[in-house]
Coordinates of C-alpha atoms and ligand atoms in Angstrom, one line a residue:
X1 CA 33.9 83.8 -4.0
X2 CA 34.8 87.5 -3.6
X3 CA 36.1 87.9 0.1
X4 CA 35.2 91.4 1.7
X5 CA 38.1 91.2 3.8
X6 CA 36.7 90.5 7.3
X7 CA 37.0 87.4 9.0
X8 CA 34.5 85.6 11.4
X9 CA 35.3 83.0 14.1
X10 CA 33.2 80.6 14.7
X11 CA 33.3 78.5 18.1
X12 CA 31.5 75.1 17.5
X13 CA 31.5 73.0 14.7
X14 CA 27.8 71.8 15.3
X15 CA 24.6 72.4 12.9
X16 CA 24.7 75.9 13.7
X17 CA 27.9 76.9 13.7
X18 CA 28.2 75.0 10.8
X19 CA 24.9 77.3 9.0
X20 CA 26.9 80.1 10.4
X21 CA 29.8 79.0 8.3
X22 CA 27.9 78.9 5.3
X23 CA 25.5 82.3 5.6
X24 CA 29.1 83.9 6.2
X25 CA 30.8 82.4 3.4
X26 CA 28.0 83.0 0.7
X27 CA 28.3 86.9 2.4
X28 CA 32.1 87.2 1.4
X29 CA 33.5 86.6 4.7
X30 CA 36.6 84.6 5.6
X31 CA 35.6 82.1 8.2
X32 CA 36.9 79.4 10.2
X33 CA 35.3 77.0 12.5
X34 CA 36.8 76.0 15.6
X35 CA 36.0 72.6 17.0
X36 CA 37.3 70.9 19.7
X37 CA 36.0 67.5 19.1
X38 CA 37.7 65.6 15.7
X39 CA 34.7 65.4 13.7
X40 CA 31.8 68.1 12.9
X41 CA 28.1 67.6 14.5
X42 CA 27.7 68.4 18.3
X43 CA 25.0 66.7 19.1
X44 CA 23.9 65.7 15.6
X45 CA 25.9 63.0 16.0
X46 CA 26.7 58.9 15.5
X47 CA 29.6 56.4 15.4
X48 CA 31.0 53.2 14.6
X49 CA 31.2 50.1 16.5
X50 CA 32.0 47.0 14.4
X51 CA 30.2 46.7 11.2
X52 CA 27.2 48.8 13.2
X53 CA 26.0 52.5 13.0
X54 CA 24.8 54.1 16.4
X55 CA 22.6 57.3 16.1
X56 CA 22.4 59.1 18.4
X57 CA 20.2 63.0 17.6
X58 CA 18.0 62.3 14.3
X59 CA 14.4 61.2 14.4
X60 CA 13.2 63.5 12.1
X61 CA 14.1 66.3 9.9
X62 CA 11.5 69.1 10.4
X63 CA 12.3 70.8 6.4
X64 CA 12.3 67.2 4.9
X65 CA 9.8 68.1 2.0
X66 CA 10.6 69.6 -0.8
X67 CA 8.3 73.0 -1.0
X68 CA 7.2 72.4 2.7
X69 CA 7.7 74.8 5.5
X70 CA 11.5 75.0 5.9
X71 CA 13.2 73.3 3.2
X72 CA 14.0 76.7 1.7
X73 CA 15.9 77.2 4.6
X74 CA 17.6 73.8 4.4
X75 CA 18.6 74.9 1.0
X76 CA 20.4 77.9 1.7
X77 CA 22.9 76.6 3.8
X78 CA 23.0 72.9 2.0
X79 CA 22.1 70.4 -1.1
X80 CA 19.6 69.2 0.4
X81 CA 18.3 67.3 -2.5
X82 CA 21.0 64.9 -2.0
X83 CA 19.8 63.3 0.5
X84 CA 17.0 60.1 0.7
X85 CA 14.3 60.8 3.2
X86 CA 12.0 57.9 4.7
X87 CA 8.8 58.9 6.2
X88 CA 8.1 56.4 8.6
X89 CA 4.2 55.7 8.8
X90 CA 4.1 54.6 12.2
X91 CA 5.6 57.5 14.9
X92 CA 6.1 54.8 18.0
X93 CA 4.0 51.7 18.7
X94 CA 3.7 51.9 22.9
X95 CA 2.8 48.4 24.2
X96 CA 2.7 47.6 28.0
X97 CA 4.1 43.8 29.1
X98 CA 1.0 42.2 29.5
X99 CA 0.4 42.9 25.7
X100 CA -2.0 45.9 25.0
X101 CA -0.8 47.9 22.3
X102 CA -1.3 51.3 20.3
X103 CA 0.2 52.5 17.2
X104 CA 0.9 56.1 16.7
X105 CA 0.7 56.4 12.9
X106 CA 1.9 59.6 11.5
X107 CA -0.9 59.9 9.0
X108 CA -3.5 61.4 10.6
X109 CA -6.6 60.0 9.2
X110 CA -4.8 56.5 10.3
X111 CA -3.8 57.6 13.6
X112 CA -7.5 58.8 14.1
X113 CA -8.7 55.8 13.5
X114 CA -6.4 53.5 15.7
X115 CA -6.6 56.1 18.9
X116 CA -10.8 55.7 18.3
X117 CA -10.3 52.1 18.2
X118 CA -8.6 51.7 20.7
X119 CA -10.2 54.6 23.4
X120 CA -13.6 55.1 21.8
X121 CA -14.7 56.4 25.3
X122 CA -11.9 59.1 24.8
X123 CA -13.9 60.0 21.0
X124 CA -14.1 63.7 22.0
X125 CA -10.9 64.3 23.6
X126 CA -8.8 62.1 20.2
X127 CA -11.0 64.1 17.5
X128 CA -9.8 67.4 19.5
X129 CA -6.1 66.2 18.9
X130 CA -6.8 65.3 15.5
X131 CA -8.3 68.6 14.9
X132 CA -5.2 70.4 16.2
X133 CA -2.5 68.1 14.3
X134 CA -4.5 68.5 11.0
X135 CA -4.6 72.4 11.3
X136 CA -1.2 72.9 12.6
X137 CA 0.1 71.1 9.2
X138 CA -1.0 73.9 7.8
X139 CA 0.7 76.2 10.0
X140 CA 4.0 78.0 8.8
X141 CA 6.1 79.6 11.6
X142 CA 7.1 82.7 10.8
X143 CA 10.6 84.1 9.6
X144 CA 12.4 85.3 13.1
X145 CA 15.2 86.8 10.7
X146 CA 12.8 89.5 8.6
X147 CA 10.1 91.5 10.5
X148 CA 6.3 92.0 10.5
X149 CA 6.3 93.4 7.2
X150 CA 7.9 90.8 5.3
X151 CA 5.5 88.2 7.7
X152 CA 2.4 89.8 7.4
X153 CA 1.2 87.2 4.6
X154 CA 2.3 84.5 7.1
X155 CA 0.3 86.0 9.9
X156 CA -3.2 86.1 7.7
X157 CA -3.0 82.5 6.4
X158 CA -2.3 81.6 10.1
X159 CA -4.7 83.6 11.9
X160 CA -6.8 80.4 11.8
X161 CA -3.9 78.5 14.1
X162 CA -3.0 80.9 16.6
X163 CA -6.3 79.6 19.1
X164 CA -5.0 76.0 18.9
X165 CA -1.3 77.2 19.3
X166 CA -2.0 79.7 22.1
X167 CA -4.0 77.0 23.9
X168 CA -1.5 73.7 23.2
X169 CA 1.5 76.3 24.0
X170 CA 0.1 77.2 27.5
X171 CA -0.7 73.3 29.4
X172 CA 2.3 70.4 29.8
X173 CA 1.8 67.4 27.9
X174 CA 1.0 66.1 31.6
X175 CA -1.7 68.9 31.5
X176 CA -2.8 67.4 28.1
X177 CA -2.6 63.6 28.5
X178 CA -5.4 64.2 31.8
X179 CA -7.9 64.8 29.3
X180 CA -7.6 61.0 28.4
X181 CA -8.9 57.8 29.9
X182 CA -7.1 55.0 28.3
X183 CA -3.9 54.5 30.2
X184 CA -1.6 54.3 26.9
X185 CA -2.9 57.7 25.4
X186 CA -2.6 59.4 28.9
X187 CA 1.0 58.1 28.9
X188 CA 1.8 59.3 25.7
X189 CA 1.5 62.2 26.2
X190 CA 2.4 62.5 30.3
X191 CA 5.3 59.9 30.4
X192 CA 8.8 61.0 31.7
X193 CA 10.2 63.9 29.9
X194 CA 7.3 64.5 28.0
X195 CA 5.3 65.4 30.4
X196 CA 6.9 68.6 31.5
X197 CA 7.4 69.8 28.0
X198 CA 5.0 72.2 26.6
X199 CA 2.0 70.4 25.0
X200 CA 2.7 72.4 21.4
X201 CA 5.8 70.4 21.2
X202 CA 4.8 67.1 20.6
X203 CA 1.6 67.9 18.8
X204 CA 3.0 70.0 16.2
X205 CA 5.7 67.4 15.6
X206 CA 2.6 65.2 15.0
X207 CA 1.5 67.6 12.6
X208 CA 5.2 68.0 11.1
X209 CA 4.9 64.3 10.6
X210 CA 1.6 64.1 9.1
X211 CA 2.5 66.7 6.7
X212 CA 5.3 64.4 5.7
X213 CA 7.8 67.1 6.5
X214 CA 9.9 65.5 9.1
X215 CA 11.3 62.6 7.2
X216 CA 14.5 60.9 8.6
X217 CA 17.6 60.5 6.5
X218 CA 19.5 57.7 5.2
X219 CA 22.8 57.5 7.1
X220 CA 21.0 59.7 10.0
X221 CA 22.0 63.2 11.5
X222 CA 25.9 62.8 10.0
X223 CA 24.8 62.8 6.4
X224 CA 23.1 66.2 7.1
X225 CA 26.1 67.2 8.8
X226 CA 28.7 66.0 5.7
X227 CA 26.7 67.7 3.5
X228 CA 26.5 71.6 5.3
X229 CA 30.5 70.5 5.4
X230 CA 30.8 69.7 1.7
X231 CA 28.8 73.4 1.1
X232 CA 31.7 75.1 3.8
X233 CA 34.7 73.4 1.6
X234 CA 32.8 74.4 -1.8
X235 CA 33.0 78.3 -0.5
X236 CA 36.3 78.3 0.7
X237 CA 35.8 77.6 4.7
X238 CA 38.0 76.2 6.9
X239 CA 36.7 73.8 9.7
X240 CA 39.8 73.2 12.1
X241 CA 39.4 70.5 14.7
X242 CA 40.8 69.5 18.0
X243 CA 40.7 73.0 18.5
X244 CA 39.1 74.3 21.7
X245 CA 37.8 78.0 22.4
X246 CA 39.7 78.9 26.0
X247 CA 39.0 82.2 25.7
X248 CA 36.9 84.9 23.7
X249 CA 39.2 88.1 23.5
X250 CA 37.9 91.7 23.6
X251 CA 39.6 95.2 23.2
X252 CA 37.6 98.1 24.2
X253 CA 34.1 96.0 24.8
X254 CA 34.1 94.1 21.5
X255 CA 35.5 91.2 20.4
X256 CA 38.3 90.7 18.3
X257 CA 39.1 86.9 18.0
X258 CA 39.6 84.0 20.4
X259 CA 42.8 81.9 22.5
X260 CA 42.8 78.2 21.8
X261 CA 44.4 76.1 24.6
X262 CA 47.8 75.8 24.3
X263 CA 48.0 79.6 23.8
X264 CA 47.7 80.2 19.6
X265 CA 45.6 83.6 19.3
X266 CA 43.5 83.9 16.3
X267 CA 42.6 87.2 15.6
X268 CA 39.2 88.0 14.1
X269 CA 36.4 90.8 12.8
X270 CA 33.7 88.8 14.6
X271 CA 33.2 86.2 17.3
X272 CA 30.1 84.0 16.7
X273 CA 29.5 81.3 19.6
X274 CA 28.0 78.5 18.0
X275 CA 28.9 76.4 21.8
X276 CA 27.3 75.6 25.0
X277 CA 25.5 78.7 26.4
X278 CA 26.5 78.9 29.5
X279 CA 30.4 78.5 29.1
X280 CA 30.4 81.0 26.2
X281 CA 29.0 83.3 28.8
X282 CA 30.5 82.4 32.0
X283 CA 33.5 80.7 31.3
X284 CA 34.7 82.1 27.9
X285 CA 34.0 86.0 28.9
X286 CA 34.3 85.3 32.2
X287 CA 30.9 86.3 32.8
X288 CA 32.0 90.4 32.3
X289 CA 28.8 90.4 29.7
X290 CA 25.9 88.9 32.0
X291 CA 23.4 90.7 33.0
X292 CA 20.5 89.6 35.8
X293 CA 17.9 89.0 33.1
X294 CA 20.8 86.6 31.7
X295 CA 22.1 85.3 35.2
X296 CA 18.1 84.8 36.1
X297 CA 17.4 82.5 32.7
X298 CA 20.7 80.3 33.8
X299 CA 19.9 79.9 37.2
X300 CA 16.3 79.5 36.8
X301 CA 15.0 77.9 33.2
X302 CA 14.8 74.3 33.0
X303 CA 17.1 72.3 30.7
X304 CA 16.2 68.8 28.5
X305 CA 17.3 66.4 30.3
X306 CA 20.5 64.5 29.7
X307 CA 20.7 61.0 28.6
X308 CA 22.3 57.7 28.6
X309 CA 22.1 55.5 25.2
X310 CA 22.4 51.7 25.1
X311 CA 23.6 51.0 21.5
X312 CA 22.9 47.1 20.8
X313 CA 24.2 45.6 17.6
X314 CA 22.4 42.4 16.9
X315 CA 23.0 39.7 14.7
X316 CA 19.6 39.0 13.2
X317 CA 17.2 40.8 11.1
X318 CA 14.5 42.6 12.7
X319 CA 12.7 44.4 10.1
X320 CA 9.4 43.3 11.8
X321 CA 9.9 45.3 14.8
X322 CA 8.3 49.2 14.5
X323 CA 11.1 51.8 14.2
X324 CA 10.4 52.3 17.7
X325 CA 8.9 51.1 20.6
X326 CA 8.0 52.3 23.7
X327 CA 7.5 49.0 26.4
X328 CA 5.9 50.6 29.3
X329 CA 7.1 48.8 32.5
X330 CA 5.1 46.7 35.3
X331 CA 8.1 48.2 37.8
X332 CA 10.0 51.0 37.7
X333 CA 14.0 50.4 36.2
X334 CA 16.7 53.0 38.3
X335 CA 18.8 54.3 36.4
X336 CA 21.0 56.4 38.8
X337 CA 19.7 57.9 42.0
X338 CA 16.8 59.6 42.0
X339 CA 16.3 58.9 38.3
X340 CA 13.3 56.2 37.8
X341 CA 11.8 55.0 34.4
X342 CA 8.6 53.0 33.8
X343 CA 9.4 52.6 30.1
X344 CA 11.7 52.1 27.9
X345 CA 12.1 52.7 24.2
X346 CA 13.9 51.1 21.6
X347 CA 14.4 52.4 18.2
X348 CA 14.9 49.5 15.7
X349 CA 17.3 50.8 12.7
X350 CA 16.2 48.5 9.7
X351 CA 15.0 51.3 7.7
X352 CA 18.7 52.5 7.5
X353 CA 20.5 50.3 5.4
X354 CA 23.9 52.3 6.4
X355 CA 23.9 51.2 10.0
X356 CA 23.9 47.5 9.6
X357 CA 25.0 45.0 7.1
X358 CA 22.0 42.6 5.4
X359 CA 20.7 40.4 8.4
X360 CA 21.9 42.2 11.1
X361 CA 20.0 45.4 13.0
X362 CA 21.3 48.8 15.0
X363 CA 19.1 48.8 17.8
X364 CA 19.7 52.1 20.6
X365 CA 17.2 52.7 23.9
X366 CA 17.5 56.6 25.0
X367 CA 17.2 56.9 29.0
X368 CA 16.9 60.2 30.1
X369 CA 18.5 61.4 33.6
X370 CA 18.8 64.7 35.3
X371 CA 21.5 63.3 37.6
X372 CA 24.7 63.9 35.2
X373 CA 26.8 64.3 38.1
X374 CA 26.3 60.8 39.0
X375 CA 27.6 60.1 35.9
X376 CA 30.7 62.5 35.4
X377 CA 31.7 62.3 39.4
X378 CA 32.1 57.8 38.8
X379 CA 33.7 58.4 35.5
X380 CA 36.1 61.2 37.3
X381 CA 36.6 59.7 40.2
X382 CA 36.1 55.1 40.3
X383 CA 36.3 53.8 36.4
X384 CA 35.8 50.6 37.6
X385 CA 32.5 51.6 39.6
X386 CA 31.5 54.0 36.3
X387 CA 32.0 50.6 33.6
X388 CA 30.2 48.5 36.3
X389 CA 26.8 50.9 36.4
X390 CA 27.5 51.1 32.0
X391 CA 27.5 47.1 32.4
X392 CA 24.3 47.2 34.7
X393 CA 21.8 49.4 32.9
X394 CA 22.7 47.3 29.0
X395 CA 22.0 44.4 31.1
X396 CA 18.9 45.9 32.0
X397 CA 18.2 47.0 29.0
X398 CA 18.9 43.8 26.9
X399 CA 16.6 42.1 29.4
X400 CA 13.6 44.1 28.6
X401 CA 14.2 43.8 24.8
X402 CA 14.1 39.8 25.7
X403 CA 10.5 40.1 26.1
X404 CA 9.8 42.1 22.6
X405 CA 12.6 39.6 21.0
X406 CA 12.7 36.4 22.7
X407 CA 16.4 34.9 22.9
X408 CA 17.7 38.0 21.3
X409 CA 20.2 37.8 23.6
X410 CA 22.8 35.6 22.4
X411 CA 22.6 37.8 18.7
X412 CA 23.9 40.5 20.3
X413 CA 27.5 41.1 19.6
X414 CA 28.4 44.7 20.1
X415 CA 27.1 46.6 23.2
X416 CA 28.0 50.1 23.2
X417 CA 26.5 52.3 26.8
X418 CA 27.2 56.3 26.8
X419 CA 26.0 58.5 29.1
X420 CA 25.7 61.8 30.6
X421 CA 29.4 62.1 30.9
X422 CA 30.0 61.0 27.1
X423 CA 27.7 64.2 26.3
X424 CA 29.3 66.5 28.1
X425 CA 32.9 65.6 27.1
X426 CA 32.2 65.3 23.5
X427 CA 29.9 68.3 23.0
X428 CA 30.6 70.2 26.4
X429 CA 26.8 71.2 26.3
X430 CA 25.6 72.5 29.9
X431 CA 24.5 69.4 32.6
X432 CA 25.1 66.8 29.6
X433 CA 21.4 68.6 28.2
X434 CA 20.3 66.9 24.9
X435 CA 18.4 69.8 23.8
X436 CA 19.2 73.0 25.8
X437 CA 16.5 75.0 26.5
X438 CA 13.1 73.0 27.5
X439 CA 10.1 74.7 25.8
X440 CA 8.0 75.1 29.0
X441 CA 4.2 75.5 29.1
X442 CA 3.5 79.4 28.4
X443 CA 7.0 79.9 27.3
X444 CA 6.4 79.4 23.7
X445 CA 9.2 79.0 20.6
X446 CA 10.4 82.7 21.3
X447 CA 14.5 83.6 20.7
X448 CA 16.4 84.8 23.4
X449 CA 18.8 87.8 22.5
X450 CA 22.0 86.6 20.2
X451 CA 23.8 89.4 21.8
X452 CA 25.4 90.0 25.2
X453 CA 25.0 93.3 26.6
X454 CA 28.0 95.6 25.9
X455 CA 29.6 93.2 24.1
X456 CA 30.4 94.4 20.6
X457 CA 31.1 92.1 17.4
X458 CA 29.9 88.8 19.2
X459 CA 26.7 86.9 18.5
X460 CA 25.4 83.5 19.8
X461 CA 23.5 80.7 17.8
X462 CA 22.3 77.5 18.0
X463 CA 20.1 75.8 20.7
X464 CA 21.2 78.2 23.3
X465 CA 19.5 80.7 21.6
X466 CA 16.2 78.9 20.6
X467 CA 14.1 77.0 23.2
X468 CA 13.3 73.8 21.9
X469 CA 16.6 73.7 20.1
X470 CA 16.7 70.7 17.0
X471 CA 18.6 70.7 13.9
X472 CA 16.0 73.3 12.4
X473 CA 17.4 75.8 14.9
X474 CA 21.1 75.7 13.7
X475 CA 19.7 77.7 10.2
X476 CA 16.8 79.5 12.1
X477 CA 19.7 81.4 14.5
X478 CA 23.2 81.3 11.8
X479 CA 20.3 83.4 9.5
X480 CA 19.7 86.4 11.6
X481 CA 22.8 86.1 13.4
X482 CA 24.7 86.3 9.8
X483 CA 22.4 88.9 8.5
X484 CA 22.9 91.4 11.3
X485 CA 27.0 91.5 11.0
X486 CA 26.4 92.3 7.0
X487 CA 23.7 95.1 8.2
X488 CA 26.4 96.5 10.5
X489 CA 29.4 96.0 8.3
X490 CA 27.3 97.2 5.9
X491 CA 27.6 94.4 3.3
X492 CA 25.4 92.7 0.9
X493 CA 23.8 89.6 2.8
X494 CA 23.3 87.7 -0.1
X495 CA 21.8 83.7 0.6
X496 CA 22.6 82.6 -3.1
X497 CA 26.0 83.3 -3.6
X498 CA 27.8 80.5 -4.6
X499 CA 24.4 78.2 -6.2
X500 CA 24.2 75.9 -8.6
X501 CA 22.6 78.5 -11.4
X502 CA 19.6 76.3 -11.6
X503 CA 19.1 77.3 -8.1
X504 CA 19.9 80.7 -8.4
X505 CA 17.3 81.0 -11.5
X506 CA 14.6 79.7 -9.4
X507 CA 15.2 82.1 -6.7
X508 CA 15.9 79.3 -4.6
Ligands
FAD1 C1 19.0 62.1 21.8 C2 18.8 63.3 20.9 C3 17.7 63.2 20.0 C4 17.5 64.4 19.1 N1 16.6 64.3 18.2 C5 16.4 65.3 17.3 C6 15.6 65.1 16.1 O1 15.0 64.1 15.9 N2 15.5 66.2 15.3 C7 16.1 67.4 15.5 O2 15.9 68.3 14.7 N3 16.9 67.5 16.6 C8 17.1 66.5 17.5 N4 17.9 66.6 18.5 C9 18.5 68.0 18.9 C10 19.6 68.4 18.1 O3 20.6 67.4 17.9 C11 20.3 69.6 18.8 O4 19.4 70.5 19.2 C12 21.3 70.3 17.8 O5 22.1 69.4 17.2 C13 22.1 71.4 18.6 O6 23.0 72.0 17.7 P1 24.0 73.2 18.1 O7 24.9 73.4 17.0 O8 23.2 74.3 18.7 O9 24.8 72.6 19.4 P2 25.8 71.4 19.5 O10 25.4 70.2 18.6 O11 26.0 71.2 20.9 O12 27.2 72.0 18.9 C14 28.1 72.7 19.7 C15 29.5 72.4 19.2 O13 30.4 73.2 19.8 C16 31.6 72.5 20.2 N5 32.2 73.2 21.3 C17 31.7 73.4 22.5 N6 32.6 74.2 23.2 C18 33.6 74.4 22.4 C19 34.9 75.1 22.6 N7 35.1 75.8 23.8 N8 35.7 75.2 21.6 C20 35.5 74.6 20.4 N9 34.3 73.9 20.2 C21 33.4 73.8 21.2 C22 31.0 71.1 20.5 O14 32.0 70.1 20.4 C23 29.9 70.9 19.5 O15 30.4 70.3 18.3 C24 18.2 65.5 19.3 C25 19.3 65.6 20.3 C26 19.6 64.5 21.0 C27 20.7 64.5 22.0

């Protein structure tokens, strides 16, 4: 590659910073990538207990099919080809403990079918959801890094979409399940965290799914993550770990590299945060940038919810279980206080023959918890009290999945229990959140600014950035991000550089 003689730091080695990494490279800059954990990801993340895999982030890849809306985008910044997608053809089978049960198939013409057979009094209310999942697969959001002009072709074929995206975007999934009568569809929709979401974000990822463009990958959210790495090393990048950002540094109002702890300056053209939002702002400038429109959003807009992850590795094959199940409760499990659940979910990893040698299963159960000081405050300040509650909720756990799996429990030999605190240290993402910003009813997908005011040379990307947040938005922030420091430094921004010329002739 020709370098243009600038350099570009990038704090945070997860899916955006990495995308960052790559737009920069292909645009002639020099770049390196400062992470502070030991391996790349964030939150896109997994690891090794035993002979077992433990995912943690991927459940589907929104970009998964080739010509469908986004793969472009996962081609600029990887070869996404290399990977093997499964479509799974059953989203989550939710089944209460006295044994009623419904399937939500990601074909749509199947899922139809079950939810009528199951909820025929609810015939109206299902074929209305149908309607909307089958028209939103048609739907093709529009490019946030080029403007109207460029979009206009997006904005006719979709002028048929907007009503059904304007109406899901404005209730709760709460909001949304109340048009239901059958318990189990209600709940689907209005259970937990779900409920408070936006009602657009789960029925488009039903539409995603149906559309057979949000396919999970063999070897889960790491194998993305190796490959974007593999692209950084192919262009020249550096990736430099165990190194955390202390400090952004700025001369004159713009930014002109970064401190590590332990002191070492690295001096830089650029300063693209690719970390948590609220300590690039407020801890690593200090908060000298922040205005009250940015103040307001921190103080005020609601997060996703943190998590805790029971990781089971179990001796037996159970490739006749769904790849996930959602056991709704006869009474409530606590899971710290003020945190109750009436369901848990289990996702069954025998599609992924990486995770688990023949005959034996990765099995995980996500609990989500808004009390992460609970969590960091025991693991602070009593260990003993903090691997007690750890040894409480598998126990829990594992006596739940004795009812799906009757004497499963003597087959499990590893038990692996992170939680809120495990986020926070190992991605340092705001109250442990596993998403960032919650896409709230009436909210919608829109960016917030990438810059800070006053603040020259410095851009943010990544979930911070983009409500919703997801893999999709490490490419869908690194792009514009990337594209406005070639604008200003006047430099080509040039997404092919560096392609296979088979790609390149394709104008891929
Ligand atoms: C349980 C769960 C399920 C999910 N399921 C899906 C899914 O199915 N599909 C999907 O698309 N998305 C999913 N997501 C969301 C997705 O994982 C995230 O939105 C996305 O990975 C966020 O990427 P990011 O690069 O913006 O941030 P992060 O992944 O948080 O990356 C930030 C990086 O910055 C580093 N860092 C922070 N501070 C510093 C510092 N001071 N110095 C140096 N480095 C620093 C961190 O270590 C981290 O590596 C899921 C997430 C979770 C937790």
């Amino acid at each position: 590659m020709n370098r243009n003689g600038r350099k570009i730091v990038i704090i945070g080695g997860g899916i955006a910073g990495l995308c960052a990494a790559v737009y920069a490279l292909k645009c002639g800059y020099e770049v390196e990538v400062l992470e502070m954990h030991d391996m790349a990801g964030g939150l896109a993340m997994s690891w090794r207990r035993g002979p077992y895999t433990f995912e943690t982030c991927l459940h589907w890849l929104v970009g998964s099919k080739p010509g469908g809306q986004f793969h472009a985008q996962w081609q600029e910044v990887c070869d996404i080809g290399k990977l093997t997608f499964v479509d799974p053809d059953m989203f989550v089978c939710i089944e209460t403990e006295s044994g009623d049960r419904l399937r939500i198939f990601t074909d749509v013409d199947r899922l139809e079918a079950e939810l009528l057979d199951h909820a025929p009094r609810d015939a109206a209310a299902i074929r209305e959801l149908t309607h909307s999942i089958r028209t939103l697969a048609r739907f093709k959001m529009l490019d946030p890094s080029v403007g109207f002009s460029s979009n206009w072709l997006n904005v006719l074929r979709d002028l048929p979409v907007f009503p059904v995206l304007s109406k899901l975007s404005r209730i709760s999934g709460s909001e949304y399940g109340s048009r239901f009568t059958d318990p189990l569809l209600k709940d689907f929709f209005s259970n937990g965290e779900m409920g408070k979401l936006s009602a657009i974000a789960l029925v488009i990822s039903l539409a995603w799914m149906s559309a057979g463009n949000a396919g999970y990958c063999i070897g889960g959210s790491q194998a993305l993550i190796r490959l974007i790495e593999e692209e950084i090393a192919g262009l020249g990048g550096k990736i430099r770990f165990r190194a955390r950002v202390e400090r952004i540094l700025v001369e004159n109002d713009a930014a002109v590299g970064v401190e590590l702890a332990g002191g070492e300056t690295i001096k830089a053209d650029w300063v693209v945060s690719a970390a948590d939002g609220r300590s690039t702002i407020f801890e690593l400038l200090q908060g000298k940038y922040a205005d009250d429109a940015i103040r307001k959003t921190y103080e005020a807009r609601e997060l996703f919810a943190s998590y805790l992850q029971v990781s089971l590795g179990v001796a037996l094959d159970l490739g006749a279980q769904p790849s996930m199940l959602a056991r709704i409760l006869e009474s409530p499990i606590t899971v710290d206080p003020g945190t109750e659940v009436n369901s848990i979910s289990f996702r069954f990893f025998h599609f992924d023959p990486t995770f688990a040698p023949p005959g034996r299963t990765a099995v995980t159960s996500t609990i989500p918890t808004r009390n992460f000081a609970y969590w960091t405050n025991l693991r602070e300040n009593d260990l003993t009290g903090y691997r007690a509650e750890k040894n409480r909720l598998a126990d829990t756990v594992i006596a739940v999945l004795e009812k799906v799996v009757p004497g499963i429990r003597p087959a499990i030999e590893v038990v692996d229990v992170s939680t809120p605190a495990s986020v926070i240290r190992y991605t340092g993402n705001w109250k442990g959140t596993m998403e960032g910003w919650l896409i709230e009813p009436g909210a919608g997908f829109k960016h917030l600014p990438n810059t800070l005011p006053g603040l020259g040379k410095f851009l943010m990307v990544g979930q911070w950035v983009s409500p919703g947040g997801g893999l999709p938005s490490g490419p869908m922030t690194a792009r514009p991000a990337i594209k406005a420091v070639c604008k200003h430094d006047h430099v080509l921004f040039n997404v092919h550089a560096g392609r296979k010329p088979e790609l390149e002739a394709v104008g891929v």
